[in-house]
Short mmCIF file of C-alpha atoms and ligand atoms in Angstrom, two decimals:
data_model
loop_
_atom_site.label_atom_id
_atom_site.label_comp_id
_atom_site.label_asym_id
_atom_site.label_seq_id
_atom_site.Cartn_x
_atom_site.Cartn_y
_atom_site.Cartn_z
CA MET A 7 7.01 -84.57 5.89
CA LYS A 8 10.11 -84.49 8.10
CA ASN A 9 12.14 -87.29 9.70
CA ILE A 10 13.64 -86.01 12.95
CA ALA A 11 16.20 -87.90 15.07
CA LEU A 12 15.88 -87.48 18.83
CA ILE A 13 19.07 -88.68 20.52
CA ILE A 14 18.80 -89.48 24.22
CA ALA A 15 22.06 -88.67 26.00
CA GLY A 16 20.76 -87.81 29.47
CA GLY A 17 22.22 -90.80 31.36
CA VAL A 18 25.12 -90.61 33.83
CA GLY A 19 26.36 -94.11 32.98
CA SER A 20 26.89 -95.35 36.55
CA ARG A 21 27.41 -98.95 35.33
CA MET A 22 30.54 -97.83 33.45
CA HIS A 23 32.29 -96.68 36.69
CA GLN A 24 33.89 -93.66 34.96
CA ASP A 25 33.89 -89.94 35.87
CA ILE A 26 32.99 -88.96 32.32
CA PRO A 27 29.46 -90.00 31.21
CA LYS A 28 29.77 -92.95 28.82
CA GLN A 29 28.32 -91.08 25.81
CA PHE A 30 31.24 -88.63 26.07
CA LEU A 31 34.02 -91.23 26.44
CA ASN A 32 36.50 -91.16 23.55
CA VAL A 33 37.05 -94.18 21.35
CA ASN A 34 39.78 -93.66 18.71
CA ASP A 35 39.87 -89.94 19.56
CA LYS A 36 36.16 -89.42 18.97
CA PRO A 37 33.39 -89.18 21.60
CA ILE A 38 30.90 -92.06 21.41
CA ILE A 39 27.97 -89.68 20.94
CA ILE A 40 29.61 -88.28 17.80
CA TYR A 41 29.65 -91.74 16.16
CA THR A 42 25.91 -91.89 16.85
CA LEU A 43 25.24 -88.37 15.56
CA GLU A 44 27.30 -89.05 12.42
CA ALA A 45 25.04 -91.99 11.53
CA PHE A 46 21.99 -89.70 11.47
CA GLN A 47 23.92 -86.80 9.89
CA LYS A 48 24.96 -89.05 6.98
CA HIS A 49 21.51 -90.56 6.37
CA PRO A 50 19.93 -88.81 3.36
CA ASN A 51 16.39 -89.04 4.80
CA ILE A 52 17.10 -87.51 8.19
CA ASP A 53 16.17 -83.81 8.16
CA ALA A 54 17.03 -82.68 11.68
CA ILE A 55 18.65 -83.86 14.92
CA GLU A 56 17.70 -82.93 18.49
CA VAL A 57 19.69 -84.13 21.52
CA VAL A 58 18.54 -84.51 25.10
CA CYS A 59 21.76 -84.04 27.03
CA LEU A 60 23.04 -84.43 30.57
CA LYS A 61 22.99 -81.19 32.59
CA GLY A 62 26.31 -79.35 32.30
CA TRP A 63 27.37 -81.08 29.06
CA ARG A 64 25.37 -79.00 26.54
CA ASP A 65 28.21 -76.61 25.57
CA ILE A 66 30.70 -79.47 25.26
CA LEU A 67 28.30 -81.34 22.98
CA CYS A 68 27.72 -78.26 20.81
CA ALA A 69 31.49 -77.75 20.49
CA TYR A 70 31.97 -81.41 19.44
CA ALA A 71 29.07 -81.19 16.99
CA LYS A 72 30.72 -78.17 15.35
CA GLN A 73 34.13 -79.86 15.27
CA PHE A 74 32.75 -83.04 13.64
CA GLY A 75 30.39 -81.33 11.18
CA ILE A 76 27.02 -82.34 12.65
CA THR A 77 25.17 -79.62 10.74
CA LYS A 78 21.72 -81.22 11.17
CA LEU A 79 21.85 -80.63 14.96
CA GLU A 80 19.09 -78.09 15.63
CA ASN A 81 18.81 -78.00 19.41
CA VAL A 82 20.06 -79.54 22.64
CA VAL A 83 17.88 -79.68 25.75
CA THR A 84 18.71 -80.87 29.25
CA GLY A 85 17.43 -84.30 30.35
CA GLY A 86 14.77 -85.12 32.93
CA GLU A 87 14.99 -87.37 36.02
CA THR A 88 14.20 -90.55 34.05
CA GLY A 89 14.70 -91.78 30.50
CA LEU A 90 11.01 -91.32 29.74
CA LYS A 91 10.98 -87.75 31.10
CA SER A 92 14.08 -86.97 29.01
CA ILE A 93 12.32 -88.27 25.89
CA ARG A 94 9.26 -86.17 26.75
CA LYS A 95 11.39 -83.01 27.10
CA GLY A 96 12.92 -83.65 23.70
CA LEU A 97 9.50 -84.25 22.10
CA TYR A 98 8.07 -81.04 23.60
CA ASP A 99 11.03 -79.07 22.25
CA ILE A 100 10.75 -80.60 18.76
CA ALA A 101 7.02 -79.80 18.75
CA LYS A 102 7.87 -76.09 19.08
CA ARG A 103 9.41 -76.23 15.58
CA TYR A 104 7.53 -79.09 13.85
CA GLN A 105 3.75 -79.47 13.73
CA GLY A 106 3.24 -81.39 10.47
CA GLU A 107 0.78 -84.32 10.46
CA ASP A 108 3.42 -86.44 8.67
CA ASP A 109 6.45 -85.59 10.80
CA ILE A 110 8.06 -88.60 12.48
CA VAL A 111 10.60 -88.86 15.30
CA LEU A 112 13.28 -91.55 15.51
CA ILE A 113 14.14 -91.87 19.22
CA HIS A 114 17.61 -93.32 19.64
CA ASP A 115 20.03 -94.05 22.52
CA ALA A 116 23.22 -91.93 22.24
CA ILE A 117 25.10 -95.01 23.43
CA ARG A 118 24.17 -97.12 20.39
CA PRO A 119 26.88 -95.78 18.05
CA MET A 120 26.78 -98.77 15.66
CA VAL A 121 23.31 -97.97 14.32
CA SER A 122 23.49 -98.56 10.57
CA GLN A 123 22.00 -96.69 7.62
CA ASP A 124 19.86 -99.80 6.90
CA ILE A 125 18.42 -99.80 10.43
CA ILE A 126 17.49 -96.11 10.10
CA SER A 127 15.98 -96.67 6.64
CA ASP A 128 13.91 -99.64 7.82
CA ASN A 129 12.60 -97.65 10.81
CA ILE A 130 11.42 -94.87 8.54
CA ARG A 131 9.83 -97.37 6.11
CA VAL A 132 7.99 -99.37 8.80
CA CYS A 133 6.82 -96.26 10.67
CA ARG A 134 5.48 -94.62 7.52
CA GLU A 135 3.74 -97.85 6.45
CA TYR A 136 2.34 -99.07 9.81
CA GLY A 137 2.36 -96.05 12.16
CA ASN A 138 5.36 -96.85 14.35
CA ALA A 139 8.60 -98.87 14.27
CA ILE A 140 10.49 -100.61 17.05
CA THR A 141 13.93 -101.96 16.15
CA VAL A 142 14.16 -105.60 17.26
CA ILE A 143 16.37 -108.65 16.92
CA PRO A 144 15.42 -112.30 17.50
CA CYS A 145 16.00 -113.84 20.89
CA THR A 146 18.52 -116.65 20.30
CA ALA A 147 19.23 -117.65 23.92
CA VAL A 148 17.15 -119.70 26.35
CA MET A 149 15.32 -117.26 28.63
CA LEU A 150 15.04 -118.34 32.27
CA LYS A 151 12.59 -116.78 34.66
CA THR A 152 13.73 -116.18 38.22
CA MET A 153 11.89 -115.03 41.30
CA ASP A 154 14.89 -114.80 43.66
CA GLY A 155 17.68 -113.71 41.28
CA LEU A 156 19.61 -116.89 42.09
CA SER A 157 17.72 -119.84 40.66
CA SER A 158 15.06 -120.76 38.08
CA MET A 159 12.31 -123.29 37.67
CA ASP A 160 10.64 -121.74 34.65
CA GLN A 161 11.49 -120.41 31.21
CA VAL A 162 9.87 -118.04 28.71
CA PRO A 163 9.48 -119.55 25.18
CA ARG A 164 12.01 -117.62 23.09
CA ASP A 165 10.04 -117.91 19.84
CA ASN A 166 7.59 -115.38 21.30
CA LEU A 167 10.32 -112.97 22.36
CA LYS A 168 12.05 -110.09 20.60
CA ILE A 169 14.96 -108.07 21.97
CA THR A 170 14.31 -104.34 21.56
CA GLN A 171 16.85 -101.81 20.42
CA THR A 172 16.63 -98.24 19.16
CA PRO A 173 15.65 -96.32 17.04
CA GLN A 174 12.02 -96.46 18.12
CA THR A 175 10.05 -94.34 15.69
CA PHE A 176 6.66 -92.67 15.95
CA PHE A 177 4.53 -89.97 14.37
CA LEU A 178 5.25 -86.86 16.46
CA LYS A 179 1.58 -85.93 16.84
CA GLU A 180 0.71 -89.44 18.07
CA ILE A 181 3.53 -89.89 20.57
CA LEU A 182 2.71 -86.49 22.09
CA GLU A 183 -0.88 -87.72 22.58
CA VAL A 184 0.44 -90.96 24.09
CA HIS A 185 2.55 -89.02 26.61
CA LYS A 186 -0.49 -86.85 27.45
CA GLU A 187 -2.58 -90.00 28.03
CA ALA A 188 0.20 -91.50 30.19
CA ILE A 189 0.38 -88.36 32.37
CA GLU A 190 -3.42 -88.39 32.77
CA LYS A 191 -3.33 -92.08 33.80
CA GLY A 192 -0.35 -91.61 36.13
CA ILE A 193 1.93 -93.88 34.07
CA ASP A 194 5.34 -92.31 34.50
CA ASP A 195 7.95 -95.02 35.02
CA SER A 196 8.09 -96.83 31.66
CA VAL A 197 11.61 -97.94 30.74
CA ALA A 198 11.32 -97.00 27.07
CA SER A 199 8.87 -95.62 24.50
CA CYS A 200 7.93 -99.17 23.47
CA SER A 201 7.09 -100.07 27.11
CA LEU A 202 4.87 -96.99 27.35
CA TYR A 203 2.95 -98.06 24.25
CA VAL A 204 2.52 -101.61 25.60
CA GLU A 205 1.36 -100.30 28.99
CA LEU A 206 -1.29 -98.23 27.20
CA GLY A 207 -2.42 -101.25 25.15
CA ARG A 208 -1.13 -99.97 21.80
CA LYS A 209 0.21 -102.15 19.01
CA LEU A 210 3.88 -101.94 18.01
CA TYR A 211 5.46 -102.86 14.68
CA HIS A 212 8.90 -104.41 14.32
CA SER A 213 11.72 -103.16 12.14
CA ILE A 214 15.01 -104.92 11.51
CA GLY A 215 17.82 -104.45 14.03
CA SER A 216 21.27 -106.00 14.32
CA GLU A 217 23.42 -107.72 16.95
CA LYS A 218 26.00 -105.06 16.10
CA ASN A 219 23.66 -102.24 17.16
CA ILE A 220 24.91 -102.70 20.73
CA LYS A 221 24.10 -100.51 23.70
CA LEU A 222 27.32 -99.48 25.45
CA THR A 223 26.42 -100.07 29.08
CA THR A 224 29.53 -101.54 30.69
CA SER A 225 33.27 -101.13 30.04
CA GLU A 226 33.17 -104.56 28.35
CA ASP A 227 30.78 -103.07 25.79
CA ILE A 228 33.35 -100.36 25.01
CA GLU A 229 35.90 -103.12 24.33
CA ILE A 230 33.42 -104.81 21.97
CA PHE A 231 32.70 -101.49 20.22
CA THR A 232 36.43 -100.78 19.80
CA ALA A 233 36.94 -104.27 18.37
CA LEU A 234 33.99 -103.87 15.99
CA LEU A 235 35.42 -100.57 14.74
CA SER A 236 38.79 -102.17 14.07
CA VAL A 237 37.42 -105.03 11.96
CA GLU A 238 34.47 -103.36 10.30
CA ARG A 239 33.91 -99.66 9.91
CA PRO A 240 30.21 -98.77 10.14
CA ASP A 241 28.59 -98.33 6.71
CA TRP A 242 28.19 -94.56 7.20
CA LEU A 243 31.93 -94.16 7.94
CA ARG A 244 32.87 -96.04 4.77
CA LYS A 245 31.16 -93.57 2.45
C1 LIG B 308 15.45 -98.28 24.74
C2 LIG B 308 16.31 -99.49 24.94
O1 LIG B 308 17.59 -99.27 24.38
C3 LIG B 308 15.71 -100.65 24.20
O2 LIG B 308 16.51 -101.75 24.29
C4 LIG B 308 16.47 -99.78 26.40
O3 LIG B 308 15.24 -100.11 26.93
C5 LIG B 308 17.08 -98.63 27.14
O4 LIG B 308 17.24 -98.96 28.48
P1 LIG B 308 18.01 -97.99 29.49
O5 LIG B 308 17.71 -98.54 30.83
O6 LIG B 308 17.45 -96.61 29.26
O7 LIG B 308 19.46 -98.05 29.17
#
């Protein structure tokens, strides 16, 4: 009964307008991806870590992992053309080493370095109890619908909306079957694992996220992350 973290670090980060991919940018002398890996390294119920990495960055990542004591890192594979294909490559590689009926995989964005121990624990709990776990937070803003990108005449009731984050956690055996079904049905452009499940008509279960579990997409997000680190060290760094 293993809990395996699959960290997705295959993106080039074009919205950050930097030469270095965002997951490898340094904040306080530490690459962003290392903050993320440390969260899973420190969690007592995470048994192994696999990373899907950008082509050409594998050796650099392995060197950083050694430097920062990420001993749970078992393998690094190169990403695919899309996020979903990168996830699939990671799952296929994990399946070479893990075949247990009870093994679960926590799929997490490398660029969400503020993931807390509580978020990881709740994902494991919900997945083991209900079969999967999608980290979500409530939608607190008014959501406008637009058809032209400039104006709106409609809104989506926010009470029915949840904002998704990662980790998104599944039984390894089941998510491999879901990917097989998606390939057979020609569904290949889902944005995330949760979208794939929805597109195949499967039910998803929510686990508790946090506003602080931000995805570092733009340079503004890096400023927010740096500010968060200066006022509140993540729970796993405090121990
Ligand atoms: C998986 C995700 O983080 C959930 O909020 C998000 O969908 C990832 O989107 P991206 O386009 O791969 O950054």
